[in-house]
């Protein structure tokens, strides 16, 4: 196991009706800005519930944060805060709203160009406004981590940053809030969480038994409950397990002390920013091809994945690895998420623009071995056609 430091200060408040706990969790004298996405937050009653729970605290609203949160939108929230003096933020939504809130929290009163919050990778963040979250969509794990991904449309950039300053103070996870989500968002959430785990697990063995078993358990849980979450949308236990699994997939625990990949995410980001696909759709396209491309480096761990997650006991190490990749693709398809460019009416014409965009964004040495060059990325994209 590699050396590591693990830190996660986020308080999780889990269960039905827990939005009422906002009255306890938010400082009594706070001036709160509630950030959210579309009108569904109001239509489902979640915003009304949040406002009621805040009691007599002064609060404002900022809506319209996109599925891939855009700098151009978020900077308006920063301006509103600096002009009106809000001192506590509350994200109500899924990972995109929470990611956007992290940027806003860090960008308020930032002394330089606020885009540096992102381009620096978060290293220049010295302070951030405190914030909490009310999670409505299980997928990204942003409710319990220090990462954020922001899109700047005018630059055709989708970039990540991380900072201890942007851990949520608390996150409320009420599985009932997922009942009204459309099936496509549940499908995307399952795939997103699954690939988050894979990016931290499918690298090479370092004898991190605890992390491996945790990761394998989370993967098996998603394989079991993912289809059921589509079939029975108001099954509390299924939605509760999905919500908690997605949170644990990226709260830092299973990634502590192990090598991590993240190349699938980087290649996927370029597909989203250039062609508008959902984040999870891009992961489903890239991952199977990436695993096949990197089979020589990942074979040992893929065979372990085959045995421990998929129950494959027959065949050589390579045969087990290839079967596991095939079953992974089939699982994504079962979750109704296409795994090839053609599923989204994209052709070979997209390949060179995607590779060029990777180069522009300096994504030229990716993966746990830093050996995924633009040429390797081109092969991965081609194999995903």
Short mmCIF file of C-alpha atoms in Angstrom, two decimals:
data_model
loop_
_atom_site.label_atom_id
_atom_site.label_comp_id
_atom_site.label_asym_id
_atom_site.label_seq_id
_atom_site.Cartn_x
_atom_site.Cartn_y
_atom_site.Cartn_z
CA UNK A 1 0.00 0.00 0.00
CA UNK A 2 1.26 3.48 -0.86
CA UNK A 3 1.70 6.18 1.76
CA UNK A 4 -1.32 8.44 2.10
CA UNK A 5 -3.03 11.17 4.05
CA UNK A 6 -6.82 10.98 4.40
CA UNK A 7 -8.93 13.95 5.45
CA UNK A 8 -12.65 14.46 5.08
CA UNK A 9 -14.50 16.89 7.34
CA UNK A 10 -17.95 16.72 5.72
CA UNK A 11 -20.84 15.81 8.03
CA UNK A 12 -23.37 13.47 6.38
CA UNK A 13 -26.99 13.71 7.54
CA UNK A 14 -28.77 10.77 5.93
CA UNK A 15 -32.42 9.78 5.73
CA UNK A 16 -35.97 10.72 4.93
CA UNK A 17 -37.10 14.12 6.20
CA UNK A 18 -33.60 15.28 7.09
CA UNK A 19 -33.93 18.58 5.18
CA UNK A 20 -35.50 19.88 8.38
CA UNK A 21 -32.05 19.58 9.97
CA UNK A 22 -30.97 22.70 8.06
CA UNK A 23 -32.25 24.71 11.00
CA UNK A 24 -29.61 23.03 13.15
CA UNK A 25 -26.81 22.90 10.59
CA UNK A 26 -26.86 26.44 9.16
CA UNK A 27 -25.60 29.21 11.47
CA UNK A 28 -28.48 31.18 12.97
CA UNK A 29 -27.17 34.54 11.79
CA UNK A 30 -26.21 33.40 8.27
CA UNK A 31 -27.30 35.26 5.16
CA UNK A 32 -27.82 32.31 2.83
CA UNK A 33 -27.69 32.08 -0.94
CA UNK A 34 -29.45 28.96 -2.22
CA UNK A 35 -28.00 27.72 -5.51
CA UNK A 36 -29.90 25.26 -7.70
CA UNK A 37 -30.39 24.07 -11.26
CA UNK A 38 -33.69 24.05 -13.09
CA UNK A 39 -37.28 24.46 -12.07
CA UNK A 40 -37.59 20.85 -10.91
CA UNK A 41 -36.25 21.88 -7.51
CA UNK A 42 -39.31 24.10 -7.09
CA UNK A 43 -41.81 21.78 -8.78
CA UNK A 44 -40.89 18.83 -6.57
CA UNK A 45 -41.25 20.91 -3.42
CA UNK A 46 -37.61 20.61 -2.39
CA UNK A 47 -36.92 24.35 -2.56
CA UNK A 48 -40.01 25.12 -0.51
CA UNK A 49 -38.89 22.56 2.06
CA UNK A 50 -35.43 24.11 2.19
CA UNK A 51 -36.78 27.63 2.57
CA UNK A 52 -39.10 26.52 5.35
CA UNK A 53 -36.26 24.77 7.18
CA UNK A 54 -34.15 27.94 7.11
CA UNK A 55 -36.74 29.61 9.31
CA UNK A 56 -36.30 33.34 9.74
CA UNK A 57 -32.82 33.47 8.23
CA UNK A 58 -32.33 35.94 5.40
CA UNK A 59 -31.83 34.11 2.11
CA UNK A 60 -31.66 34.63 -1.64
CA UNK A 61 -31.93 32.39 -4.68
CA UNK A 62 -29.67 31.72 -7.65
CA UNK A 63 -30.95 29.21 -10.20
CA UNK A 64 -30.04 28.05 -13.66
CA UNK A 65 -26.81 26.16 -12.96
CA UNK A 66 -26.34 23.78 -15.89
CA UNK A 67 -25.77 20.02 -15.97
CA UNK A 68 -22.14 20.85 -16.76
CA UNK A 69 -21.78 24.00 -14.66
CA UNK A 70 -20.56 26.91 -16.72
CA UNK A 71 -18.18 29.59 -15.59
CA UNK A 72 -20.25 32.14 -17.50
CA UNK A 73 -23.26 31.37 -15.30
CA UNK A 74 -21.43 30.91 -12.03
CA UNK A 75 -19.61 34.22 -12.25
CA UNK A 76 -23.03 35.89 -12.03
CA UNK A 77 -23.57 34.19 -8.68
CA UNK A 78 -20.15 35.44 -7.55
CA UNK A 79 -21.14 38.99 -8.50
CA UNK A 80 -24.45 38.66 -6.65
CA UNK A 81 -22.71 37.49 -3.47
CA UNK A 82 -20.10 40.23 -3.55
CA UNK A 83 -22.76 42.87 -4.12
CA UNK A 84 -25.36 41.63 -1.62
CA UNK A 85 -23.21 40.21 1.16
CA UNK A 86 -24.25 36.58 1.42
CA UNK A 87 -21.98 34.69 3.80
CA UNK A 88 -23.23 31.09 3.56
CA UNK A 89 -24.05 29.02 0.48
CA UNK A 90 -26.48 26.14 0.15
CA UNK A 91 -26.36 23.90 -2.92
CA UNK A 92 -29.66 22.16 -3.67
CA UNK A 93 -29.28 19.64 -6.48
CA UNK A 94 -26.89 17.08 -7.90
CA UNK A 95 -23.17 17.08 -8.49
CA UNK A 96 -23.23 19.87 -11.06
CA UNK A 97 -24.91 22.31 -8.68
CA UNK A 98 -22.51 21.29 -5.92
CA UNK A 99 -19.46 21.59 -8.22
CA UNK A 100 -20.68 25.03 -9.27
CA UNK A 101 -21.17 26.06 -5.65
CA UNK A 102 -17.60 25.03 -4.86
CA UNK A 103 -16.33 27.32 -7.58
CA UNK A 104 -18.53 30.17 -6.38
CA UNK A 105 -17.40 29.68 -2.78
CA UNK A 106 -13.75 29.86 -3.80
CA UNK A 107 -14.15 32.67 -6.34
CA UNK A 108 -15.90 35.12 -4.02
CA UNK A 109 -13.30 37.69 -2.94
CA UNK A 110 -10.61 35.87 -4.94
CA UNK A 111 -7.98 38.56 -5.55
CA UNK A 112 -7.02 37.72 -9.13
CA UNK A 113 -8.65 36.47 -12.30
CA UNK A 114 -11.36 34.19 -10.94
CA UNK A 115 -10.80 31.60 -13.68
CA UNK A 116 -7.45 30.94 -11.98
CA UNK A 117 -9.41 29.07 -9.30
CA UNK A 118 -9.87 26.39 -11.96
CA UNK A 119 -6.73 26.68 -14.09
CA UNK A 120 -4.50 26.49 -11.02
CA UNK A 121 -6.09 23.18 -10.11
CA UNK A 122 -7.19 24.81 -6.86
CA UNK A 123 -3.68 25.50 -5.56
CA UNK A 124 -4.24 29.25 -5.40
CA UNK A 125 -7.38 29.02 -3.23
CA UNK A 126 -6.68 30.52 0.18
CA UNK A 127 -10.24 30.98 1.49
CA UNK A 128 -13.76 29.98 0.52
CA UNK A 129 -17.24 30.73 1.78
CA UNK A 130 -18.74 28.00 3.96
CA UNK A 131 -21.47 25.95 2.34
CA UNK A 132 -23.64 22.90 2.73
CA UNK A 133 -25.58 20.75 0.29
CA UNK A 134 -28.97 19.11 -0.09
CA UNK A 135 -28.35 16.26 -2.52
CA UNK A 136 -31.11 15.37 -4.99
CA UNK A 137 -29.20 13.24 -7.53
CA UNK A 138 -26.79 10.44 -6.54
CA UNK A 139 -23.91 10.31 -9.00
CA UNK A 140 -20.77 12.35 -8.57
CA UNK A 141 -19.84 12.17 -4.88
CA UNK A 142 -19.26 15.93 -4.89
CA UNK A 143 -21.34 16.16 -1.72
CA UNK A 144 -18.47 14.62 0.27
CA UNK A 145 -15.28 15.62 -1.50
CA UNK A 146 -13.08 18.58 -2.37
CA UNK A 147 -13.24 18.34 -6.17
CA UNK A 148 -15.12 20.28 -8.80
CA UNK A 149 -15.31 20.30 -12.60
CA UNK A 150 -16.20 23.55 -14.37
CA UNK A 151 -16.86 24.27 -18.05
CA UNK A 152 -15.94 27.55 -19.71
CA UNK A 153 -17.87 27.57 -22.95
CA UNK A 154 -16.06 30.44 -24.63
CA UNK A 155 -12.74 28.59 -24.22
CA UNK A 156 -14.18 25.13 -24.93
CA UNK A 157 -12.62 23.99 -21.66
CA UNK A 158 -13.86 21.55 -19.04
CA UNK A 159 -11.36 21.44 -16.20
CA UNK A 160 -11.15 20.14 -12.64
CA UNK A 161 -9.83 21.69 -9.46
CA UNK A 162 -9.42 20.44 -5.90
CA UNK A 163 -8.96 22.16 -2.56
CA UNK A 164 -9.46 21.34 1.11
CA UNK A 165 -11.18 24.75 1.32
CA UNK A 166 -14.19 23.51 -0.65
CA UNK A 167 -15.26 20.47 1.31
CA UNK A 168 -18.95 20.93 2.14
CA UNK A 169 -19.51 21.55 5.85
CA UNK A 170 -22.45 19.17 5.69
CA UNK A 171 -24.52 17.28 3.16
CA UNK A 172 -28.11 16.16 3.60
CA UNK A 173 -28.88 12.91 1.77
CA UNK A 174 -32.60 12.10 1.61
CA UNK A 175 -33.23 9.15 -0.75
CA UNK A 176 -36.85 10.23 -1.21
CA UNK A 177 -35.57 13.24 -3.17
CA UNK A 178 -34.55 10.86 -5.96
CA UNK A 179 -38.05 9.45 -6.53
CA UNK A 180 -39.03 12.04 -9.13
CA UNK A 181 -35.81 11.90 -11.16
CA UNK A 182 -36.19 10.84 -14.80
CA UNK A 183 -34.78 7.38 -15.61
CA UNK A 184 -31.96 8.85 -17.68
CA UNK A 185 -30.57 10.65 -14.65
CA UNK A 186 -30.62 7.49 -12.58
CA UNK A 187 -28.90 5.60 -15.40
CA UNK A 188 -26.25 8.29 -15.68
CA UNK A 189 -25.78 8.38 -11.92
CA UNK A 190 -25.14 4.65 -11.69
CA UNK A 191 -22.62 4.74 -14.55
CA UNK A 192 -20.90 7.83 -13.16
CA UNK A 193 -20.47 6.29 -9.71
CA UNK A 194 -19.31 2.99 -11.25
CA UNK A 195 -16.58 4.66 -13.28
CA UNK A 196 -15.48 6.76 -10.31
CA UNK A 197 -14.76 3.52 -8.47
CA UNK A 198 -13.07 1.93 -11.47
CA UNK A 199 -10.72 4.91 -11.95
CA UNK A 200 -9.37 4.31 -8.43
CA UNK A 201 -9.45 0.51 -8.50
CA UNK A 202 -8.51 -0.76 -11.97
CA UNK A 203 -4.84 0.18 -12.08
CA UNK A 204 -2.27 -2.29 -10.69
CA UNK A 205 -2.00 -4.20 -7.40
CA UNK A 206 -0.31 -2.51 -4.44
CA UNK A 207 -1.59 -4.87 -1.71
CA UNK A 208 -4.20 -2.40 -0.50
CA UNK A 209 -6.62 -5.08 0.60
CA UNK A 210 -9.01 -2.82 2.48
CA UNK A 211 -9.42 -0.37 -0.38
CA UNK A 212 -9.84 -3.21 -2.89
CA UNK A 213 -12.55 -4.95 -0.89
CA UNK A 214 -14.38 -1.68 -0.32
CA UNK A 215 -14.23 -0.87 -4.04
CA UNK A 216 -15.34 -4.35 -5.07
CA UNK A 217 -18.26 -4.20 -2.65
CA UNK A 218 -19.39 -0.86 -4.04
CA UNK A 219 -19.15 -2.13 -7.62
CA UNK A 220 -21.16 -5.26 -6.81
CA UNK A 221 -23.77 -3.11 -5.09
CA UNK A 222 -24.20 -0.94 -8.19
CA UNK A 223 -24.44 -4.00 -10.44
CA UNK A 224 -27.16 -5.42 -8.20
CA UNK A 225 -29.24 -2.33 -7.53
CA UNK A 226 -28.67 -0.27 -10.71
CA UNK A 227 -31.30 -2.01 -12.85
CA UNK A 228 -33.65 -2.22 -9.84
CA UNK A 229 -33.40 1.54 -9.38
CA UNK A 230 -34.91 1.90 -12.86
CA UNK A 231 -37.55 -0.77 -12.34
CA UNK A 232 -38.81 0.38 -8.92
CA UNK A 233 -38.18 4.13 -8.66
CA UNK A 234 -39.86 4.49 -5.26
CA UNK A 235 -38.13 1.64 -3.45
CA UNK A 236 -36.57 3.48 -0.52
CA UNK A 237 -33.94 0.86 0.30
CA UNK A 238 -32.68 0.68 -3.28
CA UNK A 239 -32.47 4.45 -3.61
CA UNK A 240 -30.83 4.73 -0.18
CA UNK A 241 -28.14 2.23 -1.14
CA UNK A 242 -27.61 3.95 -4.48
CA UNK A 243 -27.24 7.35 -2.86
CA UNK A 244 -24.77 6.14 -0.24
CA UNK A 245 -22.76 4.10 -2.76
CA UNK A 246 -22.37 7.11 -5.06
CA UNK A 247 -21.14 9.18 -2.12
CA UNK A 248 -18.63 6.55 -0.99
CA UNK A 249 -17.41 6.11 -4.56
CA UNK A 250 -15.60 9.43 -4.45
CA UNK A 251 -15.17 10.65 -0.88
CA UNK A 252 -11.45 9.78 -0.90
CA UNK A 253 -11.59 6.58 1.12
CA UNK A 254 -11.18 3.93 -1.59
CA UNK A 255 -8.58 6.07 -3.36
CA UNK A 256 -6.31 6.45 -0.33
CA UNK A 257 -2.99 4.66 -0.70
CA UNK A 258 -3.63 3.32 -4.20
CA UNK A 259 -2.63 4.47 -7.71
CA UNK A 260 -5.41 6.22 -9.64
CA UNK A 261 -6.10 6.52 -13.35
CA UNK A 262 -8.69 9.21 -14.38
CA UNK A 263 -7.80 9.06 -18.07
CA UNK A 264 -11.34 7.98 -18.97
CA UNK A 265 -12.65 11.13 -17.32
CA UNK A 266 -10.19 13.37 -19.13
CA UNK A 267 -11.06 11.91 -22.53
CA UNK A 268 -14.73 12.08 -21.63
CA UNK A 269 -14.58 15.76 -20.67
CA UNK A 270 -13.51 16.65 -24.18
CA UNK A 271 -16.51 14.81 -25.66
CA UNK A 272 -18.87 16.77 -23.43
CA UNK A 273 -17.37 20.17 -24.13
CA UNK A 274 -17.21 19.67 -27.91
CA UNK A 275 -20.33 17.59 -28.56
CA UNK A 276 -22.60 18.11 -25.56
CA UNK A 277 -23.00 14.52 -24.36
CA UNK A 278 -23.86 13.83 -20.73
CA UNK A 279 -20.83 13.18 -18.56
CA UNK A 280 -21.82 9.57 -17.84
CA UNK A 281 -22.44 8.90 -21.52
CA UNK A 282 -18.87 9.93 -22.31
CA UNK A 283 -17.53 7.63 -19.60
CA UNK A 284 -19.51 4.71 -20.99
CA UNK A 285 -18.05 5.38 -24.43
CA UNK A 286 -14.43 5.67 -23.33
CA UNK A 287 -13.99 3.15 -20.50
CA UNK A 288 -14.35 -0.19 -22.34
CA UNK A 289 -11.99 0.94 -25.10
CA UNK A 290 -9.53 2.36 -22.58
CA UNK A 291 -9.45 -0.90 -20.62
CA UNK A 292 -8.74 -2.90 -23.77
CA UNK A 293 -6.04 -0.46 -24.88
CA UNK A 294 -4.32 -0.64 -21.48
CA UNK A 295 -4.85 -4.37 -20.98
CA UNK A 296 -1.11 -5.22 -20.64
CA UNK A 297 -0.72 -2.74 -17.76
CA UNK A 298 -4.08 -3.46 -16.12
CA UNK A 299 -4.40 -7.20 -16.73
CA UNK A 300 -3.64 -8.35 -13.18
CA UNK A 301 -6.15 -5.98 -11.63
CA UNK A 302 -8.71 -6.67 -14.34
CA UNK A 303 -8.46 -10.38 -13.58
CA UNK A 304 -9.02 -9.64 -9.90
CA UNK A 305 -12.02 -7.50 -10.89
CA UNK A 306 -13.33 -10.39 -13.00
CA UNK A 307 -13.05 -12.82 -10.10
CA UNK A 308 -14.18 -10.66 -7.19
CA UNK A 309 -16.86 -8.53 -8.86
CA UNK A 310 -18.17 -10.66 -11.73
CA UNK A 311 -17.51 -14.13 -10.28
CA UNK A 312 -15.43 -15.30 -13.26
CA UNK A 313 -13.29 -18.26 -12.20
CA UNK A 314 -12.45 -19.96 -15.49
CA UNK A 315 -9.80 -19.07 -18.06
CA UNK A 316 -6.38 -17.46 -18.19
CA UNK A 317 -5.68 -14.11 -16.59
CA UNK A 318 -6.10 -12.41 -19.96
CA UNK A 319 -9.32 -14.26 -20.74
CA UNK A 320 -10.78 -13.27 -17.39
CA UNK A 321 -9.77 -9.64 -17.95
CA UNK A 322 -11.36 -9.49 -21.39
CA UNK A 323 -14.57 -11.12 -20.14
CA UNK A 324 -14.80 -8.56 -17.34
CA UNK A 325 -14.48 -5.71 -19.85
CA UNK A 326 -17.23 -7.27 -21.95
CA UNK A 327 -19.52 -7.59 -18.91
CA UNK A 328 -18.82 -3.99 -17.95
CA UNK A 329 -19.97 -2.81 -21.37
CA UNK A 330 -23.07 -5.01 -21.10
CA UNK A 331 -23.86 -3.52 -17.69
CA UNK A 332 -23.74 0.02 -19.05
CA UNK A 333 -26.02 -1.02 -21.91
CA UNK A 334 -28.38 -2.64 -19.40
CA UNK A 335 -28.46 0.71 -17.62
CA UNK A 336 -29.58 2.18 -20.96
CA UNK A 337 -26.37 4.14 -21.54
CA UNK A 338 -24.79 3.63 -24.98
CA UNK A 339 -21.13 2.66 -25.13
CA UNK A 340 -20.14 3.75 -28.63
CA UNK A 341 -20.01 7.04 -30.49
CA UNK A 342 -22.49 5.74 -33.05
CA UNK A 343 -25.10 5.44 -30.29
CA UNK A 344 -25.06 9.25 -30.17
CA UNK A 345 -24.85 9.80 -33.94
CA UNK A 346 -21.18 10.72 -33.76
CA UNK A 347 -18.79 9.49 -36.45
CA UNK A 348 -15.06 9.30 -37.11
CA UNK A 349 -15.15 13.03 -37.83
CA UNK A 350 -15.04 13.73 -34.08
CA UNK A 351 -11.73 11.99 -33.44
CA UNK A 352 -9.20 14.60 -34.52
CA UNK A 353 -11.00 17.55 -32.87
CA UNK A 354 -11.08 15.56 -29.63
CA UNK A 355 -7.36 14.73 -29.76
CA UNK A 356 -6.52 18.34 -30.59
CA UNK A 357 -8.59 19.52 -27.63
CA UNK A 358 -6.72 17.15 -25.32
CA UNK A 359 -3.45 18.65 -26.53
CA UNK A 360 -4.70 22.21 -26.06
CA UNK A 361 -5.65 21.37 -22.48
CA UNK A 362 -2.27 19.71 -21.87
CA UNK A 363 -3.82 16.27 -21.40
CA UNK A 364 -0.79 14.64 -23.03
CA UNK A 365 0.41 12.23 -20.33
CA UNK A 366 -2.55 10.59 -18.63
CA UNK A 367 -3.23 7.46 -16.58
CA UNK A 368 -1.62 5.82 -13.55
CA UNK A 369 1.64 5.41 -15.51
CA UNK A 370 1.42 8.79 -17.28
CA UNK A 371 1.83 6.93 -20.56
CA UNK A 372 -1.44 7.77 -22.30
CA UNK A 373 -0.26 10.14 -25.00
CA UNK A 374 -2.42 11.86 -27.62
CA UNK A 375 -1.67 8.96 -29.97
CA UNK A 376 -2.93 6.46 -27.40
CA UNK A 377 -6.01 8.62 -26.82
CA UNK A 378 -6.63 8.65 -30.57
CA UNK A 379 -6.62 4.83 -30.60
CA UNK A 380 -9.03 4.73 -27.67
CA UNK A 381 -11.43 7.14 -29.38
CA UNK A 382 -11.19 5.17 -32.63
CA UNK A 383 -11.93 1.90 -30.87
CA UNK A 384 -15.06 3.47 -29.39
CA UNK A 385 -16.65 4.28 -32.75
#
